[in-house]
């Protein structure tokens, strides 16, 4: 049962209670698989449990027009990742040909709109380079970069990492596309195992830098949770709990969260806010919603942690991000 499908107020209350109980029972939650992240695992980690199921997921979710993901520019990143993954696993075939045709249309369209997504200026040129290398190996021509992204930022970031600087935490979530800095400092997974809160970043780290038992355990659990395909970040326990509780309260749906669930939210918020999940940087969105959820259920606290995200003209989503939201 879902809240949307409920016919009566009693049904809504029952469904909401079940939903909240599920939050407490399963910290990994119910975030849907990501085409981008699953495509990265297909390309980077064919040795990982669930490889066949990830390939099948990509084949099953391909649209009739050959692409994946949302409309317009929102299709670019997932279509790049899925096509690259399938090309690495299956070679040139009907699915990859349709994906390449969809990409050609997206990339050659006049003035393609690329949404302001995390690390998109790094991910797009990295995936196009990966695809073009595979296409060259099969005697095919490559894909162009979109007119609004030139790859220079990716080059600068890779050079900085190779020089030995510590990678900012926000970059760890996209470690799978940054390459292996020869002289750079290698990130260390957090205690719970993930690099950057990301299955793909963790798989790239394990492939390039060898064993770490917590990282292996994390990755195995991530792929088993939904039978092979993976979400873009997992687990995002704080994010999911905060948003669900806040939405229910804002909608006036009566629920009584377990005391431990609220206590965990409260404890998670530190001086600089809270992250959506392990390995991710603290962010203003998750912090604000967690604070709101606590206030909605009788545990208000000072929102001083949000000042960490104040800029002269607006609040940023996470420290180091300058775009307005």
XYZ file of C-alpha atoms in Angstrom:
325
model
C 0.000 0.000 0.000
C 1.172 3.542 -0.725
C -0.116 6.768 0.745
C -1.138 7.929 -2.754
C -3.338 4.856 -3.283
C -5.266 5.194 -0.024
C -9.017 5.726 -0.288
C -9.920 6.848 3.248
C -8.264 8.791 6.090
C -7.955 5.534 8.009
C -6.101 3.971 5.082
C -3.763 6.965 4.959
C -2.999 6.725 8.669
C -2.318 2.996 8.425
C -0.085 3.385 5.389
C 1.808 6.244 7.037
C 2.353 4.186 10.184
C 3.690 1.307 8.081
C 5.949 3.694 6.192
C 7.430 5.152 9.372
C 7.879 1.703 10.890
C 9.795 0.709 7.771
C 12.159 3.646 8.229
C 13.176 2.279 11.600
C 13.447 -1.338 10.453
C 15.585 -0.829 7.339
C 18.275 1.887 7.498
C 19.096 1.188 3.830
C 15.642 2.406 2.881
C 13.858 2.082 -0.443
C 15.705 4.446 -2.790
C 15.251 3.328 -6.384
C 18.203 2.112 -8.464
C 20.116 4.669 -10.493
C 20.839 4.073 -14.175
C 24.005 6.159 -13.877
C 25.356 4.324 -10.836
C 24.368 0.893 -12.130
C 26.016 1.635 -15.470
C 29.223 2.574 -13.671
C 29.267 -0.729 -11.810
C 28.719 -2.642 -15.062
C 31.731 -0.883 -16.603
C 33.988 -0.785 -13.540
C 33.197 -3.951 -11.624
C 32.184 -6.916 -13.802
C 33.691 -9.086 -11.039
C 31.112 -7.899 -8.520
C 28.135 -10.035 -7.524
C 24.983 -9.186 -9.509
C 26.725 -8.203 -12.772
C 24.197 -10.024 -14.977
C 21.271 -8.472 -13.096
C 22.749 -5.005 -13.570
C 23.074 -5.564 -17.308
C 19.467 -6.771 -17.448
C 18.347 -3.693 -15.497
C 19.990 -1.395 -18.042
C 18.446 -3.287 -20.952
C 15.004 -3.274 -19.330
C 15.041 0.464 -18.555
C 16.189 1.677 -21.976
C 13.550 3.867 -23.590
C 12.146 3.355 -27.067
C 14.231 6.308 -28.300
C 17.434 4.626 -27.087
C 18.020 6.848 -24.085
C 17.646 6.564 -20.345
C 16.591 8.970 -17.638
C 14.482 12.086 -17.725
C 13.544 14.480 -20.516
C 15.951 16.676 -22.458
C 19.282 17.315 -20.811
C 18.392 15.090 -17.875
C 18.870 12.091 -20.174
C 22.498 12.865 -20.997
C 24.351 11.524 -17.949
C 22.336 8.304 -17.485
C 22.464 7.582 -21.228
C 26.231 8.097 -21.293
C 26.734 5.803 -18.316
C 24.365 3.064 -19.472
C 25.707 3.040 -23.034
C 29.294 2.934 -21.805
C 28.441 0.120 -19.406
C 26.644 -1.963 -22.023
C 29.386 -1.355 -24.577
C 31.953 -2.626 -22.070
C 29.877 -5.708 -21.241
C 28.190 -6.612 -24.535
C 30.142 -4.802 -27.228
C 28.390 -3.209 -30.187
C 24.833 -4.474 -30.453
C 21.226 -3.292 -30.765
C 21.020 -1.701 -27.301
C 24.349 0.102 -27.574
C 23.576 1.267 -31.112
C 20.312 2.798 -29.902
C 22.131 4.406 -26.989
C 24.788 5.866 -29.276
C 22.114 7.221 -31.621
C 20.330 8.869 -28.703
C 23.607 10.397 -27.517
C 24.415 11.712 -30.976
C 21.092 13.509 -31.004
C 21.580 14.935 -27.510
C 25.157 16.080 -28.087
C 24.721 17.542 -31.558
C 21.500 19.401 -30.882
C 21.993 23.187 -30.981
C 22.590 24.512 -27.496
C 21.790 21.397 -25.441
C 20.628 22.326 -21.980
C 22.681 20.492 -19.350
C 21.031 20.692 -15.937
C 22.979 21.903 -12.913
C 23.611 18.450 -11.475
C 26.415 17.505 -9.063
C 29.778 17.139 -10.855
C 28.124 17.193 -14.298
C 31.044 19.223 -15.691
C 33.342 16.334 -14.667
C 31.104 13.359 -15.392
C 30.116 14.253 -18.962
C 33.638 14.636 -20.426
C 34.913 11.608 -18.472
C 32.151 9.358 -19.799
C 32.478 10.658 -23.352
C 36.220 9.933 -23.209
C 35.531 6.411 -21.932
C 32.947 5.780 -24.638
C 35.210 7.159 -27.360
C 38.049 4.883 -26.288
C 35.773 1.860 -26.558
C 34.480 3.056 -29.935
C 38.019 3.513 -31.255
C 38.842 -0.034 -30.209
C 35.984 -1.235 -32.418
C 36.943 1.022 -35.330
C 34.135 3.532 -34.765
C 34.146 7.313 -34.687
C 33.733 9.101 -31.375
C 31.169 11.413 -29.834
C 31.698 15.181 -29.490
C 31.630 17.116 -26.259
C 28.553 19.304 -25.789
C 29.125 22.944 -26.633
C 28.751 24.033 -22.998
C 31.369 21.653 -21.521
C 34.986 21.568 -22.709
C 36.611 19.122 -20.327
C 39.043 21.701 -18.942
C 37.607 21.499 -15.437
C 38.056 17.727 -15.375
C 41.675 18.147 -16.456
C 42.366 20.698 -13.729
C 40.780 18.534 -11.043
C 42.730 15.457 -12.107
C 45.967 17.474 -12.181
C 45.311 18.846 -8.700
C 44.664 15.372 -7.323
C 47.788 14.043 -9.020
C 49.829 16.798 -7.348
C 49.015 15.351 -3.938
C 46.276 17.566 -2.526
C 43.614 16.027 -0.348
C 40.461 15.434 -2.364
C 37.574 17.566 -1.062
C 34.901 15.342 0.423
C 32.334 16.423 -2.166
C 34.563 14.985 -4.932
C 34.688 11.531 -3.378
C 31.092 10.883 -4.470
C 32.344 11.041 -8.080
C 35.632 9.198 -7.524
C 34.748 6.694 -10.249
C 35.262 9.298 -12.981
C 38.358 11.051 -11.605
C 40.917 8.471 -12.676
C 43.792 7.180 -10.566
C 46.167 9.987 -9.556
C 49.672 8.518 -9.779
C 51.180 10.649 -7.031
C 47.980 11.770 -5.419
C 46.568 11.008 -2.033
C 44.077 8.192 -1.994
C 40.836 8.721 -0.052
C 40.121 6.426 2.851
C 36.628 4.919 3.138
C 34.612 5.987 6.156
C 34.205 3.535 9.015
C 31.004 2.105 7.526
C 32.787 1.311 4.267
C 31.692 3.650 1.463
C 33.848 6.079 -0.486
C 31.758 9.193 -1.027
C 28.574 7.379 -0.064
C 28.619 5.838 -3.541
C 28.673 2.211 -4.707
C 30.415 3.228 -7.952
C 33.060 5.339 -6.209
C 33.686 2.522 -3.744
C 33.999 -0.039 -6.553
C 36.513 2.188 -8.358
C 38.491 2.608 -5.142
C 38.589 -1.149 -4.517
C 39.563 -1.885 -8.112
C 42.451 0.561 -8.031
C 43.692 0.330 -4.452
C 43.008 -3.172 -3.214
C 41.330 -4.539 -0.153
C 39.478 -2.861 2.649
C 37.153 -5.184 4.483
C 34.600 -2.490 5.443
C 34.504 -1.238 1.840
C 33.993 -4.767 0.511
C 31.217 -5.428 3.020
C 29.537 -2.143 2.115
C 29.641 -2.844 -1.609
C 28.360 -6.399 -1.238
C 25.462 -5.206 0.892
C 24.691 -2.395 -1.560
C 24.354 -4.737 -4.542
C 22.406 -7.368 -2.610
C 19.876 -4.880 -1.266
C 18.024 -4.633 -4.597
C 19.343 -7.718 -6.344
C 22.176 -6.139 -8.333
C 21.226 -2.579 -9.417
C 22.202 0.199 -7.009
C 21.046 3.732 -6.143
C 23.318 6.734 -6.618
C 23.991 6.957 -2.884
C 23.359 4.375 -0.228
C 22.394 4.312 2.470
C 20.902 7.790 2.883
C 19.275 7.056 6.204
C 19.156 10.599 7.580
C 17.880 12.040 4.304
C 15.092 9.506 3.897
C 13.927 9.660 7.508
C 14.003 13.458 7.653
C 12.106 13.978 4.402
C 9.462 11.324 5.056
C 8.719 12.584 8.561
C 8.668 16.203 7.471
C 6.367 15.555 4.493
C 3.924 13.582 6.623
C 3.850 16.334 9.230
C 3.434 19.080 6.611
C 0.539 17.130 5.078
C -1.149 16.759 8.452
C -0.937 12.964 8.454
C -0.984 11.748 12.072
C 2.005 9.513 12.853
C 3.993 8.691 15.972
C 7.622 8.045 15.049
C 9.593 5.657 17.248
C 11.483 7.622 19.875
C 14.768 6.132 18.746
C 14.254 7.365 15.194
C 13.876 10.979 16.328
C 16.757 10.612 18.770
C 19.020 9.347 15.996
C 18.110 12.363 13.852
C 18.851 14.715 16.724
C 22.208 13.131 17.523
C 23.266 13.161 13.863
C 23.110 16.968 13.551
C 26.442 18.519 14.469
C 27.976 21.976 14.436
C 28.003 22.033 10.619
C 24.743 20.191 10.065
C 24.304 16.650 8.835
C 24.942 14.582 5.715
C 22.352 12.551 3.853
C 24.351 9.407 4.590
C 27.795 7.999 5.431
C 30.614 9.254 3.221
C 28.695 12.262 1.892
C 29.436 15.875 2.873
C 27.119 17.704 5.230
C 24.559 19.743 3.305
C 22.066 22.492 3.996
C 19.076 20.702 2.455
C 19.305 17.611 4.642
C 20.145 19.720 7.689
C 17.174 22.041 7.224
C 14.711 19.204 6.674
C 16.064 17.233 9.645
C 15.677 20.303 11.863
C 12.156 20.842 10.560
C 11.212 17.202 11.181
C 12.468 17.377 14.756
C 10.500 20.576 15.367
C 7.351 19.060 13.840
C 7.520 16.184 16.323
C 8.235 18.159 19.468
C 12.043 18.190 19.506
C 12.939 21.704 18.276
C 16.536 22.874 18.381
C 18.404 26.002 17.345
C 19.111 26.045 13.591
C 22.572 27.563 14.102
C 24.209 24.821 12.025
C 22.668 26.335 8.882
C 24.858 29.434 9.160
C 27.728 27.281 7.881
C 26.098 27.483 4.428
C 25.584 31.247 4.282
C 27.116 33.136 1.362
C 26.865 36.904 0.738
C 23.791 36.574 -1.500
C 22.257 33.180 -0.660
C 22.688 29.888 1.137
C 24.614 27.137 -0.664
C 23.620 23.477 -0.651
C 27.013 22.341 0.615
C 30.243 24.124 1.442
C 32.192 24.797 -1.726
C 29.132 25.036 -3.958
C 28.508 28.557 -5.263
C 25.401 28.099 -7.413
C 22.186 29.469 -5.934
C 19.404 27.066 -5.138
